[in-house]
Tab-separated table of C-alpha atoms in Angstrom:
chain	number	residue	atom	x	y	z
Z	17	MET	CA	-14.304	-40.032	22.276
Z	18	SER	CA	-12.534	-36.759	21.646
Z	19	PRO	CA	-14.240	-33.627	22.973
Z	20	PRO	CA	-16.420	-31.547	20.619
Z	21	LYS	CA	-14.423	-28.722	19.011
Z	22	VAL	CA	-15.543	-25.107	19.197
Z	23	ALA	CA	-13.946	-22.545	16.871
Z	24	VAL	CA	-13.501	-19.167	18.541
Z	25	VAL	CA	-13.680	-17.053	15.427
Z	26	VAL	CA	-11.547	-13.892	15.389
Z	27	GLY	CA	-14.059	-11.700	13.502
Z	28	SER	CA	-11.947	-8.607	12.763
Z	29	THR	CA	-8.849	-8.404	10.575
Z	30	ARG	CA	-7.972	-4.718	10.972
Z	31	GLN	CA	-4.493	-3.654	11.950
Z	32	ALA	CA	-4.053	-2.716	15.603
Z	33	ARG	CA	-7.007	-4.961	16.364
Z	34	ILE	CA	-7.666	-6.211	19.868
Z	35	CYS	CA	-9.847	-9.030	18.550
Z	36	PRO	CA	-7.216	-11.804	18.894
Z	37	ALA	CA	-6.584	-10.806	22.528
Z	38	VAL	CA	-10.324	-10.784	23.304
Z	39	ALA	CA	-10.817	-14.107	21.499
Z	40	THR	CA	-7.894	-15.690	23.329
Z	41	TRP	CA	-9.417	-14.638	26.652
Z	42	VAL	CA	-12.829	-16.013	25.548
Z	43	ALA	CA	-11.271	-19.342	24.541
Z	44	GLU	CA	-9.367	-19.680	27.822
Z	45	THR	CA	-12.303	-18.571	29.979
Z	46	ALA	CA	-14.876	-20.727	28.188
Z	47	GLY	CA	-12.529	-23.714	27.991
Z	48	HIS	CA	-11.627	-23.743	31.677
Z	49	ASP	CA	-13.108	-26.952	33.160
Z	50	SER	CA	-15.249	-27.358	30.037
Z	51	VAL	CA	-16.018	-30.648	28.291
Z	52	LEU	CA	-15.572	-28.754	25.020
Z	53	ARG	CA	-12.268	-27.911	23.323
Z	54	TYR	CA	-11.951	-24.258	22.226
Z	55	GLU	CA	-9.558	-23.287	19.417
Z	56	LEU	CA	-8.868	-19.882	17.840
Z	57	LEU	CA	-9.885	-19.530	14.208
Z	58	ASP	CA	-8.471	-16.242	12.848
Z	59	LEU	CA	-10.180	-14.904	9.704
Z	60	ALA	CA	-6.919	-13.112	8.882
Z	61	ASP	CA	-5.367	-16.572	8.323
Z	62	VAL	CA	-8.373	-17.779	6.297
Z	63	ASP	CA	-7.729	-14.774	4.033
Z	64	LEU	CA	-10.783	-14.981	1.747
Z	65	PRO	CA	-11.502	-12.533	-1.091
Z	66	PHE	CA	-14.960	-10.950	-1.321
Z	67	LEU	CA	-17.566	-13.580	-2.152
Z	68	ASP	CA	-16.793	-14.704	-5.693
Z	69	GLU	CA	-18.499	-18.071	-6.116
Z	70	PRO	CA	-20.621	-18.052	-9.276
Z	71	ARG	CA	-23.502	-20.000	-7.676
Z	72	PRO	CA	-25.361	-19.442	-4.424
Z	73	PRO	CA	-23.428	-21.272	-1.606
Z	74	ALA	CA	-26.640	-23.126	-0.669
Z	75	HIS	CA	-26.299	-25.010	-3.989
Z	76	GLY	CA	-22.800	-26.285	-3.092
Z	77	GLY	CA	-20.375	-27.162	-5.894
Z	78	TYR	CA	-17.745	-24.585	-4.944
Z	79	VAL	CA	-15.446	-23.739	-7.856
Z	80	HIS	CA	-12.670	-21.887	-6.002
Z	81	GLU	CA	-9.849	-23.510	-4.056
Z	82	HIS	CA	-10.119	-20.894	-1.272
Z	83	THR	CA	-13.808	-21.786	-0.810
Z	84	ARG	CA	-13.075	-25.527	-0.656
Z	85	ARG	CA	-10.303	-24.943	1.914
Z	86	TRP	CA	-12.636	-22.745	4.025
Z	87	SER	CA	-15.386	-25.391	3.713
Z	88	VAL	CA	-13.109	-28.125	5.065
Z	89	LEU	CA	-11.854	-25.940	7.904
Z	90	ALA	CA	-15.296	-24.674	9.015
Z	91	GLY	CA	-16.748	-28.151	8.527
Z	92	SER	CA	-14.203	-29.599	10.979
Z	93	TYR	CA	-15.766	-27.747	13.962
Z	94	ASP	CA	-18.800	-28.828	15.951
Z	95	ALA	CA	-19.750	-25.339	17.170
Z	96	PHE	CA	-18.660	-21.697	16.919
Z	97	ALA	CA	-18.155	-18.708	19.158
Z	98	PHE	CA	-17.999	-15.568	17.035
Z	99	VAL	CA	-15.942	-12.718	18.581
Z	100	LEU	CA	-16.408	-9.368	16.869
Z	101	PRO	CA	-16.277	-5.615	17.310
Z	102	GLN	CA	-19.346	-3.524	16.502
Z	103	TYR	CA	-18.710	-1.208	13.540
Z	104	ASN	CA	-21.361	1.440	12.856
Z	105	TRP	CA	-24.087	-0.515	14.683
Z	106	GLY	CA	-23.417	-3.612	12.561
Z	107	TYR	CA	-21.080	-6.579	12.149
Z	108	PRO	CA	-17.638	-6.440	10.415
Z	109	ALA	CA	-17.740	-7.141	6.680
Z	110	VAL	CA	-14.929	-9.722	6.900
Z	111	LEU	CA	-17.054	-11.903	9.196
Z	112	LYS	CA	-20.258	-11.593	7.148
Z	113	ASN	CA	-18.243	-12.442	3.993
Z	114	ALA	CA	-16.787	-15.585	5.617
Z	115	LEU	CA	-20.304	-16.657	6.665
Z	116	ASP	CA	-21.843	-15.939	3.268
Z	117	PHE	CA	-19.213	-18.115	1.489
Z	118	LEU	CA	-20.605	-21.359	2.950
Z	119	TYR	CA	-24.009	-22.781	3.853
Z	120	ASP	CA	-24.344	-26.462	4.736
Z	121	GLU	CA	-21.220	-26.142	6.895
Z	122	TRP	CA	-23.145	-23.927	9.366
Z	123	ALA	CA	-26.513	-25.663	9.388
Z	124	ALA	CA	-27.771	-26.902	12.789
Z	125	LYS	CA	-24.445	-26.166	14.546
Z	126	PRO	CA	-24.514	-24.350	17.899
Z	127	ALA	CA	-23.213	-20.767	17.821
Z	128	GLY	CA	-22.455	-18.153	20.462
Z	129	ILE	CA	-21.773	-14.436	19.994
Z	130	VAL	CA	-19.305	-12.220	21.847
Z	131	THR	CA	-19.248	-8.543	20.821
Z	132	TYR	CA	-17.252	-5.591	22.057
Z	133	GLY	CA	-17.528	-1.884	21.654
Z	134	ASN	CA	-17.951	1.426	23.496
Z	135	HIS	CA	-21.383	0.252	24.668
Z	136	GLY	CA	-20.883	-3.519	24.382
Z	137	GLY	CA	-21.797	-3.956	20.732
Z	138	GLY	CA	-25.338	-5.124	21.391
Z	139	LYS	CA	-26.680	-3.891	18.062
Z	140	ALA	CA	-24.066	-5.929	16.120
Z	141	ALA	CA	-24.883	-8.946	18.311
Z	142	THR	CA	-28.600	-8.699	17.458
Z	143	GLN	CA	-27.903	-8.312	13.741
Z	144	LEU	CA	-25.480	-11.263	13.709
Z	145	GLN	CA	-27.913	-13.398	15.697
Z	146	GLN	CA	-30.440	-12.831	12.932
Z	147	VAL	CA	-27.884	-13.820	10.275
Z	148	LEU	CA	-26.956	-17.031	12.145
Z	149	THR	CA	-30.638	-17.890	12.444
Z	150	GLY	CA	-30.976	-17.326	8.705
Z	151	LEU	CA	-28.114	-19.820	8.286
Z	152	HIS	CA	-30.060	-22.325	10.427
Z	153	MET	CA	-27.508	-22.306	13.242
Z	154	ARG	CA	-28.734	-22.985	16.796
Z	155	THR	CA	-27.713	-19.869	18.693
Z	156	ALA	CA	-27.007	-19.547	22.405
Z	157	PRO	CA	-29.824	-17.487	23.972
Z	158	GLU	CA	-27.656	-14.627	25.303
Z	159	PRO	CA	-24.773	-12.861	23.566
Z	160	VAL	CA	-21.809	-11.737	25.698
Z	161	LEU	CA	-21.451	-7.943	25.458
Z	162	LEU	CA	-18.056	-6.488	26.398
Z	163	THR	CA	-17.647	-2.756	27.013
Z	164	VAL	CA	-14.208	-2.008	25.598
Z	165	LEU	CA	-13.212	1.512	24.635
Z	166	PRO	CA	-11.378	1.817	21.298
Z	167	ASP	CA	-8.352	3.356	22.986
Z	168	ALA	CA	-7.563	-0.078	24.402
Z	169	ALA	CA	-6.337	-0.971	20.919
Z	170	GLU	CA	-3.735	1.806	20.874
Z	171	SER	CA	-1.848	0.253	23.783
Z	172	GLY	CA	1.267	-1.812	23.173
Z	173	ASP	CA	0.299	-4.264	25.917
Z	174	VAL	CA	-3.225	-5.037	24.773
Z	175	ALA	CA	-3.666	-8.228	26.763
Z	176	GLY	CA	-2.444	-6.660	30.008
Z	177	GLU	CA	-4.762	-3.653	29.760
Z	178	LEU	CA	-7.719	-5.657	28.620
Z	179	LEU	CA	-7.794	-8.276	31.365
Z	180	PRO	CA	-9.215	-6.026	34.119
Z	181	ILE	CA	-11.895	-4.831	31.646
Z	182	LEU	CA	-12.841	-8.320	30.583
Z	183	ALA	CA	-12.682	-10.060	33.973
Z	184	PRO	CA	-16.191	-9.040	35.165
Z	185	SER	CA	-17.666	-10.814	32.087
Z	186	ALA	CA	-16.036	-14.173	32.873
Z	187	ALA	CA	-19.326	-15.513	34.320
Z	188	ALA	CA	-21.153	-14.587	31.080
Z	189	VAL	CA	-18.524	-16.493	29.050
Z	190	ARG	CA	-18.945	-19.484	31.378
Z	191	ASP	CA	-22.683	-19.299	30.671
Z	192	LEU	CA	-21.874	-19.335	26.967
Z	193	ASP	CA	-19.864	-22.503	27.446
Z	194	LEU	CA	-22.786	-24.062	29.301
Z	195	ALA	CA	-25.185	-23.048	26.530
Z	196	LEU	CA	-22.946	-24.537	23.830
Z	197	THR	CA	-22.431	-27.711	25.903
Z	198	THR	CA	-26.196	-28.101	26.251
Z	199	LEU	CA	-26.771	-27.504	22.546
Z	200	LEU	CA	-24.123	-30.115	21.699
Z	201	ALA	CA	-25.445	-32.725	24.115
I	11	MET	CA	-27.250	25.657	-10.096
I	12	SER	CA	-26.540	22.057	-11.074
I	13	PRO	CA	-28.952	19.433	-9.691
I	14	PRO	CA	-28.014	17.518	-6.526
I	15	LYS	CA	-26.245	14.264	-7.362
I	16	VAL	CA	-27.514	10.915	-6.017
I	17	ALA	CA	-25.245	7.856	-6.216
I	18	VAL	CA	-27.144	4.654	-6.930
I	19	VAL	CA	-24.755	2.262	-5.235
I	20	VAL	CA	-24.435	-1.209	-6.790
I	21	GLY	CA	-24.091	-3.119	-3.501
I	22	SER	CA	-23.129	-6.577	-4.750
I	23	THR	CA	-20.002	-7.558	-6.645
I	24	ARG	CA	-20.664	-11.275	-7.208
I	25	GLN	CA	-20.385	-12.827	-10.627
I	26	ALA	CA	-23.702	-13.424	-12.405
I	27	ARG	CA	-25.145	-10.624	-10.283
I	28	ILE	CA	-28.318	-8.870	-11.286
I	29	CYS	CA	-27.504	-5.911	-9.074
I	30	PRO	CA	-26.301	-3.599	-11.925
I	31	ALA	CA	-29.522	-4.312	-13.856
I	32	VAL	CA	-31.678	-3.582	-10.799
I	33	ALA	CA	-29.648	-0.453	-9.973
I	34	THR	CA	-29.922	0.817	-13.590
I	35	TRP	CA	-33.695	0.418	-13.415
I	36	VAL	CA	-33.765	2.236	-10.026
I	37	ALA	CA	-31.667	5.117	-11.432
I	38	GLU	CA	-33.882	5.491	-14.523
I	39	THR	CA	-37.132	5.148	-12.614
I	40	ALA	CA	-36.150	7.496	-9.797
I	41	GLY	CA	-34.536	10.004	-12.176
I	42	HIS	CA	-37.516	10.299	-14.524
I	43	ASP	CA	-38.889	13.868	-14.133
I	44	SER	CA	-36.796	14.308	-10.954
I	45	VAL	CA	-34.961	17.447	-9.905
I	46	LEU	CA	-32.130	15.145	-8.784
I	47	ARG	CA	-29.475	13.527	-10.986
I	48	TYR	CA	-29.004	9.784	-10.400
I	49	GLU	CA	-25.697	8.112	-11.319
I	50	LEU	CA	-24.591	4.466	-10.909
I	51	LEU	CA	-21.743	3.893	-8.445
I	52	ASP	CA	-20.547	0.281	-8.801
I	53	LEU	CA	-18.598	-1.079	-5.824
I	54	ALA	CA	-16.897	-3.515	-8.240
I	55	ASP	CA	-15.198	-0.441	-9.811
I	56	VAL	CA	-14.317	1.020	-6.404
I	57	ASP	CA	-12.518	-2.274	-5.729
I	58	LEU	CA	-11.605	-1.814	-2.029
I	59	PRO	CA	-9.737	-4.414	0.038
I	60	PHE	CA	-11.138	-5.391	3.436
I	61	LEU	CA	-10.949	-2.453	5.852
I	62	ASP	CA	-7.238	-1.889	6.445
I	63	GLU	CA	-6.927	1.674	7.781
I	64	PRO	CA	-4.913	1.658	10.998
I	65	ARG	CA	-7.114	4.220	12.759
I	66	PRO	CA	-10.908	4.377	13.170
I	67	PRO	CA	-12.360	6.157	10.107
I	68	ALA	CA	-14.164	8.636	12.373
I	69	HIS	CA	-10.679	10.053	13.224
I	70	GLY	CA	-9.952	10.767	9.529
I	71	GLY	CA	-6.303	10.921	8.371
I	72	TYR	CA	-6.577	8.049	5.918
I	73	VAL	CA	-3.188	6.498	5.095
I	74	HIS	CA	-4.140	4.392	2.045
I	75	GLU	CA	-4.510	5.730	-1.496
I	76	HIS	CA	-7.589	3.519	-2.090
I	77	THR	CA	-9.282	5.083	0.955
I	78	ARG	CA	-8.517	8.638	-0.184
I	79	ARG	CA	-9.871	7.889	-3.662
I	80	TRP	CA	-13.058	6.380	-2.182
I	81	SER	CA	-13.381	9.381	0.149
I	82	VAL	CA	-13.228	11.823	-2.778
I	83	LEU	CA	-15.691	9.784	-4.840
I	84	ALA	CA	-18.251	9.285	-2.032
I	85	GLY	CA	-17.803	12.875	-0.923
I	86	SER	CA	-18.770	14.129	-4.385
I	87	TYR	CA	-22.368	12.932	-3.951
I	88	ASP	CA	-25.155	14.727	-2.142
I	89	ALA	CA	-27.257	11.627	-1.406
I	90	PHE	CA	-27.239	7.846	-1.839
I	91	ALA	CA	-29.591	5.063	-2.906
I	92	PHE	CA	-28.150	1.740	-1.820
I	93	VAL	CA	-29.249	-1.196	-4.001
I	94	LEU	CA	-28.465	-4.622	-2.493
I	95	PRO	CA	-29.446	-8.287	-2.342
I	96	GLN	CA	-30.247	-9.866	0.973
I	97	TYR	CA	-27.749	-12.575	1.876
I	98	ASN	CA	-28.622	-14.791	4.868
I	99	TRP	CA	-30.983	-12.218	6.323
I	100	GLY	CA	-28.269	-9.492	6.274
I	101	TYR	CA	-26.458	-7.061	3.963
I	102	PRO	CA	-23.598	-7.982	1.603
I	103	ALA	CA	-20.137	-7.726	3.106
I	104	VAL	CA	-18.809	-5.650	0.214
I	105	LEU	CA	-21.337	-2.904	0.953
I	106	LYS	CA	-20.756	-2.875	4.728
I	107	ASN	CA	-16.992	-2.753	4.068
I	108	ALA	CA	-17.353	0.255	1.740
I	109	LEU	CA	-19.470	2.049	4.373
I	110	ASP	CA	-17.094	1.227	7.251
I	111	PHE	CA	-14.120	2.669	5.345
I	112	LEU	CA	-15.408	6.253	5.629
I	113	TYR	CA	-17.306	8.335	8.193
I	114	ASP	CA	-17.616	12.115	7.708
I	115	GLU	CA	-18.401	11.497	4.028
I	116	TRP	CA	-21.767	9.949	5.038
I	117	ALA	CA	-22.775	12.222	7.863
I	118	ALA	CA	-26.108	14.040	7.466
I	119	LYS	CA	-26.545	12.940	3.832
I	120	PRO	CA	-29.929	11.552	2.703
I	121	ALA	CA	-29.979	7.838	1.979
I	122	GLY	CA	-32.528	5.449	0.514
I	123	ILE	CA	-32.488	1.633	0.513
I	124	VAL	CA	-33.580	-0.740	-2.247
I	125	THR	CA	-33.291	-4.473	-1.453
I	126	TYR	CA	-34.149	-7.551	-3.423
I	127	GLY	CA	-34.522	-11.202	-2.590
I	128	ASN	CA	-36.930	-14.163	-2.601
I	129	HIS	CA	-39.114	-12.300	-0.119
I	130	GLY	CA	-38.016	-8.724	-0.862
I	131	GLY	CA	-35.002	-8.536	1.413
I	132	GLY	CA	-36.744	-6.706	4.228
I	133	LYS	CA	-34.438	-8.071	6.938
I	134	ALA	CA	-31.344	-6.735	5.106
I	135	ALA	CA	-33.104	-3.402	4.655
I	136	THR	CA	-33.834	-3.105	8.374
I	137	GLN	CA	-30.261	-4.012	9.321
I	138	LEU	CA	-28.794	-1.540	6.788
I	139	GLN	CA	-31.177	1.202	7.935
I	140	GLN	CA	-29.739	0.761	11.421
I	141	VAL	CA	-26.141	0.976	10.099
I	142	LEU	CA	-26.930	4.148	8.097
I	143	THR	CA	-28.493	5.687	11.230
I	144	GLY	CA	-25.305	4.753	13.104
I	145	LEU	CA	-23.404	6.658	10.430
I	146	HIS	CA	-25.655	9.692	11.008
I	147	MET	CA	-27.232	9.558	7.566
I	148	ARG	CA	-30.801	10.832	7.134
I	149	THR	CA	-32.666	7.819	5.802
I	150	ALA	CA	-35.803	7.825	3.700
I	151	PRO	CA	-38.692	6.458	5.818
I	152	GLU	CA	-39.554	3.442	3.635
I	153	PRO	CA	-37.144	1.004	1.946
I	154	VAL	CA	-38.097	-0.356	-1.481
I	155	LEU	CA	-38.418	-4.160	-1.279
I	156	LEU	CA	-38.234	-6.084	-4.576
I	157	THR	CA	-39.258	-9.725	-4.761
I	158	VAL	CA	-36.743	-11.208	-7.230
I	159	LEU	CA	-36.099	-14.932	-7.329
I	160	PRO	CA	-32.450	-15.910	-7.590
I	161	ASP	CA	-33.056	-17.754	-10.841
I	162	ALA	CA	-33.430	-14.388	-12.543
I	163	ALA	CA	-29.654	-14.119	-12.293
I	164	GLU	CA	-29.093	-17.303	-14.324
I	165	SER	CA	-30.711	-15.810	-17.403
I	166	GLY	CA	-28.602	-14.395	-20.207
I	167	ASP	CA	-31.047	-11.525	-20.734
I	168	VAL	CA	-31.245	-10.283	-17.160
I	169	ALA	CA	-32.655	-6.832	-17.942
I	170	GLY	CA	-35.387	-8.206	-20.222
I	171	GLU	CA	-36.585	-10.794	-17.698
I	172	LEU	CA	-36.366	-8.415	-14.750
I	173	LEU	CA	-38.423	-5.553	-16.110
I	174	PRO	CA	-41.864	-7.181	-15.673
I	175	ILE	CA	-40.889	-8.173	-12.125
I	176	LEU	CA	-39.705	-4.700	-11.195
I	177	ALA	CA	-42.374	-2.645	-12.944
I	178	PRO	CA	-44.996	-2.902	-10.130
I	179	SER	CA	-42.480	-1.266	-7.757
I	180	ALA	CA	-41.983	1.826	-9.925
I	181	ALA	CA	-44.303	3.875	-7.680
I	182	ALA	CA	-42.251	2.917	-4.610
I	183	VAL	CA	-39.064	4.090	-6.368
I	184	ARG	CA	-40.814	7.370	-7.311
I	185	ASP	CA	-41.658	7.750	-3.603
I	186	LEU	CA	-38.006	7.214	-2.783
I	187	ASP	CA	-37.091	10.030	-5.193
I	188	LEU	CA	-39.633	12.305	-3.454
I	189	ALA	CA	-38.232	11.383	-0.041
I	190	LEU	CA	-34.654	12.159	-1.137
I	191	THR	CA	-35.794	15.397	-2.802
I	192	THR	CA	-37.502	16.489	0.430
I	193	LEU	CA	-34.468	15.575	2.527
I	194	LEU	CA	-32.202	17.555	0.178
I	195	ALA	CA	-34.452	20.628	0.069
């Protein structure tokens, strides 16, 4: 049997974003010696417009090709780890939009949250946890909060500068892998 | 002196949306015998892309024409009443995106929240209240929660069917006007 697949969702699409570097580190750290397979899923590649389905997603029957494509992609994963910056004490619009587009694709699937910000992004994590619960996902009990100053994004060598900042949180990401593994068992 | 201007922000841009009808009712109800002037501000007309400024909005120096136009428009109002549906226990992406684009334009301005949903949208109101506080807005103490079933949007005559549903909340909207008036005094 092939291992369950976890999408590590890159939840910011801004220019000069550090989100792909953080998500790559999360995927490698969580996937090390894991029974799960972690893959990056970049919302910049998914490239959705603002929610434009005529009917509520819970009713299904998507009319737009971009929604059907997103439905197939999201539906192909067994679990999700959402990686996102905190903006103004909340979650990024691009991530909420991608979540709001679908419904059945999320239901009952395990989900973890990794936020970053000046103070770890705990407020965004709490808000997103509530949204994922509203979508009937089964969330890992503890979000991973990464204290990353915005100046890290200005650097040319994002990954190199980030690693020493992220390293102390490796154990928390390993706990996230354990939580997702348990939820998938 | 001309009266202070309040933007009644239409916080959903989906097709078949009832948000403009709800916002129109809020503007008329709040504006009746008020010392404030209420005007609709439809995010569908603002038509922003997903946040694409290279620098954090708090640093200013917007590089995109759409951001500068939005900055001038938002900056021309003295206060805001945000009207929004609850999606999956949170706020609509299009509204969070419009908020995240700017920063100084919101600071210290009074803001009220009007949500609607099957159960009034109280979870979205609480999340948005936190975001507005993060943006240093001065929020009215009580959001207005409107219990509006989604089927209302399927009707051809949205305004006609909505009015009896909204009418009992007129006093709450009048209280919102009083709160904004006090905050602007």
